[in-house]
mmCIF file of C-alpha atoms in Angstrom:
data_model
loop_
_atom_site.group_PDB
_atom_site.id
_atom_site.type_symbol
_atom_site.label_atom_id
_atom_site.label_comp_id
_atom_site.label_asym_id
_atom_site.label_seq_id
_atom_site.Cartn_x
_atom_site.Cartn_y
_atom_site.Cartn_z
ATOM 1 C CA UNK A 29 6.057 23.692 15.100
ATOM 2 C CA UNK A 30 5.714 20.928 17.704
ATOM 3 C CA UNK A 31 8.507 18.431 18.282
ATOM 4 C CA UNK A 32 6.217 15.576 17.189
ATOM 5 C CA UNK A 33 5.400 17.289 13.900
ATOM 6 C CA UNK A 34 9.070 18.151 13.310
ATOM 7 C CA UNK A 35 10.012 14.541 13.955
ATOM 8 C CA UNK A 36 7.253 13.345 11.648
ATOM 9 C CA UNK A 37 8.377 15.753 8.903
ATOM 10 C CA UNK A 38 12.018 14.635 9.138
ATOM 11 C CA UNK A 39 11.194 10.925 9.099
ATOM 12 C CA UNK A 40 8.723 11.362 6.240
ATOM 13 C CA UNK A 41 11.280 13.291 4.194
ATOM 14 C CA UNK A 42 13.886 10.576 4.703
ATOM 15 C CA UNK A 43 11.369 7.881 3.798
ATOM 16 C CA UNK A 44 10.216 9.695 0.642
ATOM 17 C CA UNK A 45 13.814 10.225 -0.497
ATOM 18 C CA UNK A 46 14.695 6.555 -0.027
ATOM 19 C CA UNK A 47 11.475 5.465 -1.725
ATOM 20 C CA UNK A 48 12.112 7.696 -4.741
ATOM 21 C CA UNK A 49 15.648 6.323 -5.005
ATOM 22 C CA UNK A 50 14.523 2.675 -4.881
ATOM 23 C CA UNK A 51 11.721 3.166 -7.418
ATOM 24 C CA UNK A 52 14.013 5.036 -9.817
ATOM 25 C CA UNK A 53 16.591 2.234 -9.833
ATOM 26 C CA UNK A 54 14.063 -0.628 -9.592
ATOM 27 C CA UNK A 55 14.549 -1.593 -13.252
ATOM 28 C CA UNK A 56 18.322 -1.879 -12.959
ATOM 29 C CA UNK A 57 19.270 -5.596 -13.143
ATOM 30 C CA UNK A 58 21.590 -5.402 -10.117
ATOM 31 C CA UNK A 59 19.128 -3.399 -8.016
ATOM 32 C CA UNK A 60 15.972 -5.316 -8.937
ATOM 33 C CA UNK A 61 16.422 -8.132 -6.343
ATOM 34 C CA UNK A 62 16.874 -5.500 -3.619
ATOM 35 C CA UNK A 63 13.680 -3.729 -4.682
ATOM 36 C CA UNK A 64 11.703 -6.979 -4.611
ATOM 37 C CA UNK A 65 13.044 -7.926 -1.181
ATOM 38 C CA UNK A 66 12.386 -4.398 0.094
ATOM 39 C CA UNK A 67 8.734 -4.782 -0.904
ATOM 40 C CA UNK A 68 8.632 -8.158 0.836
ATOM 41 C CA UNK A 69 10.273 -6.680 3.957
ATOM 42 C CA UNK A 70 7.791 -3.792 4.204
ATOM 43 C CA UNK A 71 4.844 -6.156 3.784
ATOM 44 C CA UNK A 72 6.388 -8.561 6.299
ATOM 45 C CA UNK A 73 6.849 -5.822 8.920
ATOM 46 C CA UNK A 74 3.285 -4.594 8.412
ATOM 47 C CA UNK A 75 2.068 -8.182 8.744
ATOM 48 C CA UNK A 76 3.968 -8.661 11.992
ATOM 49 C CA UNK A 77 2.325 -5.521 13.404
ATOM 50 C CA UNK A 78 -1.094 -6.822 12.345
ATOM 51 C CA UNK A 79 -0.391 -10.134 14.078
ATOM 52 C CA UNK A 80 0.675 -8.220 17.222
ATOM 53 C CA UNK A 81 -2.711 -6.498 17.181
ATOM 54 C CA UNK A 82 -4.322 -9.935 16.998
ATOM 55 C CA UNK A 83 -2.242 -11.064 19.989
ATOM 56 C CA UNK A 84 -3.606 -8.105 21.963
ATOM 57 C CA UNK A 85 -7.032 -9.655 21.416
ATOM 58 C CA UNK A 86 -5.856 -13.018 22.740
ATOM 59 C CA UNK A 87 -5.342 -14.760 19.381
ATOM 60 C CA UNK A 88 -2.258 -16.812 18.568
ATOM 61 C CA UNK A 89 -1.559 -16.303 14.848
ATOM 62 C CA UNK A 90 1.184 -18.238 13.082
ATOM 63 C CA UNK A 91 3.471 -15.224 12.790
ATOM 64 C CA UNK A 92 6.615 -16.810 11.332
ATOM 65 C CA UNK A 93 4.640 -18.944 8.896
ATOM 66 C CA UNK A 94 2.445 -16.022 7.890
ATOM 67 C CA UNK A 95 5.390 -13.718 7.209
ATOM 68 C CA UNK A 96 7.274 -16.487 5.393
ATOM 69 C CA UNK A 97 4.375 -17.296 3.077
ATOM 70 C CA UNK A 98 3.749 -13.564 2.474
ATOM 71 C CA UNK A 99 7.378 -13.182 1.396
ATOM 72 C CA UNK A 100 7.014 -16.181 -0.900
ATOM 73 C CA UNK A 101 3.851 -14.648 -2.375
ATOM 74 C CA UNK A 102 5.621 -11.337 -3.143
ATOM 75 C CA UNK A 103 8.498 -13.128 -4.879
ATOM 76 C CA UNK A 104 6.050 -15.378 -6.746
ATOM 77 C CA UNK A 105 4.139 -12.281 -7.893
ATOM 78 C CA UNK A 106 7.280 -10.831 -9.433
ATOM 79 C CA UNK A 107 8.198 -14.024 -11.309
ATOM 80 C CA UNK A 108 4.638 -14.392 -12.589
ATOM 81 C CA UNK A 109 4.976 -11.021 -14.338
ATOM 82 C CA UNK A 110 8.018 -12.031 -16.361
ATOM 83 C CA UNK A 111 7.379 -15.679 -17.218
ATOM 84 C CA UNK A 112 4.151 -16.779 -18.888
ATOM 85 C CA UNK A 113 4.445 -20.337 -17.585
ATOM 86 C CA UNK A 114 4.617 -18.989 -13.994
ATOM 87 C CA UNK A 115 1.435 -16.896 -14.057
ATOM 88 C CA UNK A 116 -0.326 -19.266 -11.662
ATOM 89 C CA UNK A 117 2.580 -19.228 -9.179
ATOM 90 C CA UNK A 118 1.018 -16.629 -6.796
ATOM 91 C CA UNK A 119 -2.208 -18.642 -6.648
ATOM 92 C CA UNK A 120 -0.253 -21.837 -6.003
ATOM 93 C CA UNK A 121 1.641 -20.020 -3.241
ATOM 94 C CA UNK A 122 -1.620 -19.033 -1.541
ATOM 95 C CA UNK A 123 -2.912 -22.589 -1.902
ATOM 96 C CA UNK A 124 0.290 -23.946 -0.369
ATOM 97 C CA UNK A 125 0.034 -21.380 2.433
ATOM 98 C CA UNK A 126 -3.451 -22.576 3.301
ATOM 99 C CA UNK A 127 -2.231 -26.177 3.471
ATOM 100 C CA UNK A 128 0.717 -25.181 5.689
ATOM 101 C CA UNK A 129 -1.531 -23.197 8.029
ATOM 102 C CA UNK A 130 -3.842 -26.176 8.524
ATOM 103 C CA UNK A 131 -0.911 -28.579 8.900
ATOM 104 C CA UNK A 132 0.562 -26.396 11.642
ATOM 105 C CA UNK A 133 -2.557 -27.028 13.749
ATOM 106 C CA UNK A 134 -2.642 -30.791 13.357
ATOM 107 C CA UNK A 135 -0.841 -31.182 16.692
ATOM 108 C CA UNK A 136 -2.188 -28.018 18.296
ATOM 109 C CA UNK A 137 -5.592 -27.643 19.882
ATOM 110 C CA UNK A 138 -5.428 -23.911 20.681
ATOM 111 C CA UNK A 139 -8.514 -22.427 19.065
ATOM 112 C CA UNK A 140 -7.588 -23.386 15.490
ATOM 113 C CA UNK A 141 -10.732 -21.931 13.886
ATOM 114 C CA UNK A 142 -10.074 -18.356 15.027
ATOM 115 C CA UNK A 143 -6.282 -18.490 14.774
ATOM 116 C CA UNK A 144 -6.345 -19.943 11.247
ATOM 117 C CA UNK A 145 -8.767 -17.221 10.183
ATOM 118 C CA UNK A 146 -6.648 -14.451 11.736
ATOM 119 C CA UNK A 147 -3.444 -15.789 10.184
ATOM 120 C CA UNK A 148 -4.819 -16.159 6.666
ATOM 121 C CA UNK A 149 -6.657 -12.839 6.822
ATOM 122 C CA UNK A 150 -3.261 -11.171 7.229
ATOM 123 C CA UNK A 151 -2.328 -12.354 3.723
ATOM 124 C CA UNK A 152 -5.650 -11.180 2.291
ATOM 125 C CA UNK A 153 -5.481 -7.818 4.070
ATOM 126 C CA UNK A 154 -1.813 -6.960 3.470
ATOM 127 C CA UNK A 155 0.266 -9.330 1.314
ATOM 128 C CA UNK A 156 -2.104 -9.569 -1.647
ATOM 129 C CA UNK A 157 -3.113 -5.894 -2.010
ATOM 130 C CA UNK A 158 0.293 -4.381 -1.158
ATOM 131 C CA UNK A 159 2.085 -6.678 -3.612
ATOM 132 C CA UNK A 160 0.150 -4.808 -6.307
ATOM 133 C CA UNK A 161 2.820 -2.116 -5.933
ATOM 134 C CA UNK A 162 5.319 -4.561 -7.403
ATOM 135 C CA UNK A 163 2.861 -5.517 -10.149
ATOM 136 C CA UNK A 164 2.338 -1.857 -11.080
ATOM 137 C CA UNK A 165 6.064 -1.111 -11.118
ATOM 138 C CA UNK A 166 6.790 -3.934 -13.581
ATOM 139 C CA UNK A 167 3.485 -3.810 -15.456
ATOM 140 C CA UNK A 168 4.869 -2.574 -18.780
ATOM 141 C CA UNK A 169 7.567 -4.243 -20.822
ATOM 142 C CA UNK A 170 10.778 -2.407 -21.626
ATOM 143 C CA UNK A 171 9.703 -2.274 -25.293
ATOM 144 C CA UNK A 172 6.969 0.312 -24.608
ATOM 145 C CA UNK A 173 7.281 4.009 -23.787
ATOM 146 C CA UNK A 174 4.938 3.610 -20.832
ATOM 147 C CA UNK A 175 6.641 3.116 -17.489
ATOM 148 C CA UNK A 176 5.120 1.336 -14.499
ATOM 149 C CA UNK A 177 7.456 3.212 -12.163
ATOM 150 C CA UNK A 178 5.616 6.436 -12.987
ATOM 151 C CA UNK A 179 2.212 4.914 -12.282
ATOM 152 C CA UNK A 180 3.492 3.566 -8.977
ATOM 153 C CA UNK A 181 4.924 6.986 -8.110
ATOM 154 C CA UNK A 182 1.630 8.599 -9.103
ATOM 155 C CA UNK A 183 -0.557 6.433 -6.887
ATOM 156 C CA UNK A 184 1.879 6.651 -3.956
ATOM 157 C CA UNK A 185 2.083 10.442 -4.084
ATOM 158 C CA UNK A 186 -1.654 11.027 -4.579
ATOM 159 C CA UNK A 187 -2.392 8.613 -1.728
ATOM 160 C CA UNK A 188 0.060 10.259 0.640
ATOM 161 C CA UNK A 189 -1.020 13.778 -0.339
ATOM 162 C CA UNK A 190 -4.496 12.703 0.740
ATOM 163 C CA UNK A 191 -3.024 11.947 4.168
ATOM 164 C CA UNK A 192 -1.188 15.287 4.259
ATOM 165 C CA UNK A 193 -4.227 17.286 3.149
ATOM 166 C CA UNK A 194 -6.468 15.516 5.649
ATOM 167 C CA UNK A 195 -3.953 16.078 8.470
ATOM 168 C CA UNK A 196 -3.580 19.822 7.941
ATOM 169 C CA UNK A 197 -7.243 20.461 7.109
ATOM 170 C CA UNK A 198 -8.285 18.532 10.180
ATOM 171 C CA UNK A 199 -5.847 20.472 12.372
ATOM 172 C CA UNK A 200 -6.948 23.870 11.066
ATOM 173 C CA UNK A 201 -10.638 23.473 10.241
ATOM 174 C CA UNK A 202 -11.672 20.195 11.882
ATOM 175 C CA UNK A 203 -14.913 20.399 13.860
ATOM 176 C CA UNK A 204 -17.319 17.737 12.595
ATOM 177 C CA UNK A 205 -16.362 14.188 13.596
ATOM 178 C CA UNK A 206 -16.112 11.814 10.640
ATOM 179 C CA UNK A 207 -16.242 8.477 12.489
ATOM 180 C CA UNK A 208 -16.117 9.202 16.234
ATOM 181 C CA UNK A 209 -16.340 5.577 17.331
ATOM 182 C CA UNK A 210 -13.580 4.379 15.007
ATOM 183 C CA UNK A 211 -11.202 7.358 15.052
ATOM 184 C CA UNK A 212 -12.214 10.351 17.210
ATOM 185 C CA UNK A 213 -9.607 12.716 15.711
ATOM 186 C CA UNK A 214 -10.716 12.360 12.093
ATOM 187 C CA UNK A 215 -13.095 15.043 10.845
ATOM 188 C CA UNK A 216 -15.298 15.703 7.829
ATOM 189 C CA UNK A 217 -13.293 18.864 7.149
ATOM 190 C CA UNK A 218 -10.099 16.810 7.170
ATOM 191 C CA UNK A 219 -11.595 14.317 4.718
ATOM 192 C CA UNK A 220 -12.622 17.146 2.375
ATOM 193 C CA UNK A 221 -9.131 18.662 2.618
ATOM 194 C CA UNK A 222 -7.576 15.279 1.848
ATOM 195 C CA UNK A 223 -9.768 14.867 -1.216
ATOM 196 C CA UNK A 224 -8.909 18.378 -2.417
ATOM 197 C CA UNK A 225 -5.181 17.669 -1.997
ATOM 198 C CA UNK A 226 -5.509 14.424 -3.978
ATOM 199 C CA UNK A 227 -7.385 16.131 -6.807
ATOM 200 C CA UNK A 228 -4.840 18.949 -7.036
ATOM 201 C CA UNK A 229 -1.924 16.499 -7.002
ATOM 202 C CA UNK A 230 -3.499 14.322 -9.681
ATOM 203 C CA UNK A 231 -4.182 17.404 -11.814
ATOM 204 C CA UNK A 232 -0.543 18.534 -11.451
ATOM 205 C CA UNK A 233 0.604 15.141 -12.776
ATOM 206 C CA UNK A 234 -1.700 15.619 -15.775
ATOM 207 C CA UNK A 235 -0.372 19.113 -16.480
ATOM 208 C CA UNK A 236 3.265 18.141 -16.078
ATOM 209 C CA UNK A 237 3.238 15.174 -18.434
ATOM 210 C CA UNK A 238 0.938 16.884 -20.934
ATOM 211 C CA UNK A 239 2.789 20.199 -21.250
ATOM 212 C CA UNK A 240 6.246 19.925 -19.655
ATOM 213 C CA UNK A 241 7.496 16.381 -20.171
ATOM 214 C CA UNK A 242 8.830 15.843 -23.729
ATOM 215 C CA UNK A 243 7.542 12.265 -24.115
ATOM 216 C CA UNK A 244 4.242 12.439 -22.184
ATOM 217 C CA UNK A 245 4.873 8.880 -20.983
ATOM 218 C CA UNK A 246 2.299 9.125 -18.193
ATOM 219 C CA UNK A 247 -0.783 9.221 -20.386
ATOM 220 C CA UNK A 248 -3.464 10.630 -18.110
ATOM 221 C CA UNK A 249 -6.227 12.845 -19.468
ATOM 222 C CA UNK A 250 -7.850 15.708 -17.598
ATOM 223 C CA UNK A 251 -10.983 13.648 -16.930
ATOM 224 C CA UNK A 252 -8.911 10.686 -15.752
ATOM 225 C CA UNK A 253 -6.885 12.912 -13.423
ATOM 226 C CA UNK A 254 -10.143 14.045 -11.785
ATOM 227 C CA UNK A 255 -11.868 10.704 -11.272
ATOM 228 C CA UNK A 256 -8.622 8.921 -10.409
ATOM 229 C CA UNK A 257 -7.735 11.551 -7.818
ATOM 230 C CA UNK A 258 -11.216 11.253 -6.328
ATOM 231 C CA UNK A 259 -11.196 7.440 -6.209
ATOM 232 C CA UNK A 260 -7.688 7.251 -4.762
ATOM 233 C CA UNK A 261 -8.575 9.806 -2.094
ATOM 234 C CA UNK A 262 -11.738 7.955 -1.052
ATOM 235 C CA UNK A 263 -10.023 4.556 -0.907
ATOM 236 C CA UNK A 264 -6.983 6.019 0.852
ATOM 237 C CA UNK A 265 -9.129 7.388 3.666
ATOM 238 C CA UNK A 266 -11.177 4.190 3.720
ATOM 239 C CA UNK A 267 -7.959 2.210 4.239
ATOM 240 C CA UNK A 268 -6.969 4.479 7.105
ATOM 241 C CA UNK A 269 -10.339 3.958 8.786
ATOM 242 C CA UNK A 270 -10.168 0.202 8.146
ATOM 243 C CA UNK A 271 -6.916 -0.034 10.098
ATOM 244 C CA UNK A 272 -8.398 2.169 12.830
ATOM 245 C CA UNK A 273 -11.148 -0.434 13.294
ATOM 246 C CA UNK A 274 -8.521 -3.117 13.952
ATOM 247 C CA UNK A 275 -6.464 -0.922 16.307
ATOM 248 C CA UNK A 276 -9.520 0.192 18.259
ATOM 249 C CA UNK A 277 -10.721 -3.387 18.652
ATOM 250 C CA UNK A 278 -7.251 -4.365 19.897
ATOM 251 C CA UNK A 279 -7.086 -1.325 22.190
ATOM 252 C CA UNK A 280 -3.885 -0.033 20.563
ATOM 253 C CA UNK A 281 -3.187 3.576 19.476
ATOM 254 C CA UNK A 282 -0.299 2.929 17.055
ATOM 255 C CA UNK A 283 0.695 -0.351 15.421
ATOM 256 C CA UNK A 284 4.315 0.343 16.441
ATOM 257 C CA UNK A 285 6.478 3.187 17.731
ATOM 258 C CA UNK A 286 8.594 4.430 14.831
ATOM 259 C CA UNK A 287 9.665 8.020 15.616
ATOM 260 C CA UNK A 288 6.994 10.418 14.408
ATOM 261 C CA UNK A 289 5.260 7.825 12.232
ATOM 262 C CA UNK A 290 3.603 5.223 14.459
ATOM 263 C CA UNK A 291 4.258 1.914 12.735
ATOM 264 C CA UNK A 292 4.740 0.380 9.312
ATOM 265 C CA UNK A 293 1.086 -0.655 9.280
ATOM 266 C CA UNK A 294 0.130 2.960 10.022
ATOM 267 C CA UNK A 295 2.183 4.045 6.998
ATOM 268 C CA UNK A 296 0.852 1.510 4.471
ATOM 269 C CA UNK A 297 -2.794 1.328 5.617
ATOM 270 C CA UNK A 298 -3.906 3.943 3.076
ATOM 271 C CA UNK A 299 -2.286 1.919 0.258
ATOM 272 C CA UNK A 300 -4.178 -1.305 0.969
ATOM 273 C CA UNK A 301 -7.014 -0.284 -1.352
ATOM 274 C CA UNK A 302 -5.364 2.270 -3.660
ATOM 275 C CA UNK A 303 -2.627 -0.032 -5.007
ATOM 276 C CA UNK A 304 -5.102 -2.745 -6.112
ATOM 277 C CA UNK A 305 -7.268 -0.035 -7.685
ATOM 278 C CA UNK A 306 -4.384 1.243 -9.795
ATOM 279 C CA UNK A 307 -3.306 -2.257 -10.808
ATOM 280 C CA UNK A 308 -6.835 -3.274 -11.814
ATOM 281 C CA UNK A 309 -7.303 -0.106 -13.855
ATOM 282 C CA UNK A 310 -4.038 -0.756 -15.684
ATOM 283 C CA UNK A 311 -5.080 -4.372 -16.200
ATOM 284 C CA UNK A 312 -8.438 -3.287 -17.644
ATOM 285 C CA UNK A 313 -6.638 -0.642 -19.750
ATOM 286 C CA UNK A 314 -8.745 2.227 -18.418
ATOM 287 C CA UNK A 315 -5.555 4.256 -18.114
ATOM 288 C CA UNK A 316 -2.066 4.138 -19.522
#
């Protein structure tokens, strides 16, 4: 076992433990504000790393304003879930963000077209899709047996098991390059292993809540466990490749240098497309 892998395993274990703890207590009235701010902090850190990538390319994004409006959007998303008269608040926040971004350039002449686009794209790429985690967690009311925390846990674990399966399959069997220009280390064999890991994990969730859990509160059928696992795996790996495009264009290997993990953006990149998928499916009542 290499020191890098050992370090990665330790840091991942700590992160998973803390994440499980925060999700479990996320419905507690005293803990709920912390959970919301934790989501905002993670999105803010990922956004900062994205803006640093943009700076490597010579852009000058509005970092403080971008992170501030992203935080406001996350908080607005939470309030819109619990108050009917505030359902338009996230949209109003985005509208206000756009106005602020333009206003910030009224007295600046430093390439506003490109820098405005880069700044606002950060919200579209990270703040909006990642805030779906909060929407999933609080999707169901307390009056129902269904629990958004379980759906959030499900999509997080299946997504990350895709990463784990792809990592080990690529290390052991990897020969055929998947996208050599974007990410030379990723292989077709790794992608297949990641998909297999996602399908197995999704199937285990189905078996557990169907046969072992007394209330079966995660209502996922066998067929749903298959197509959900497949979709999550595909979008998870797509999100990883999408971030690789940005890093390669910026000439950066990792978005940051967290021990064994790279950066926050490297951790959440696979969730950028899987969290919105899960939220939309819940919204359309295809599952749950």
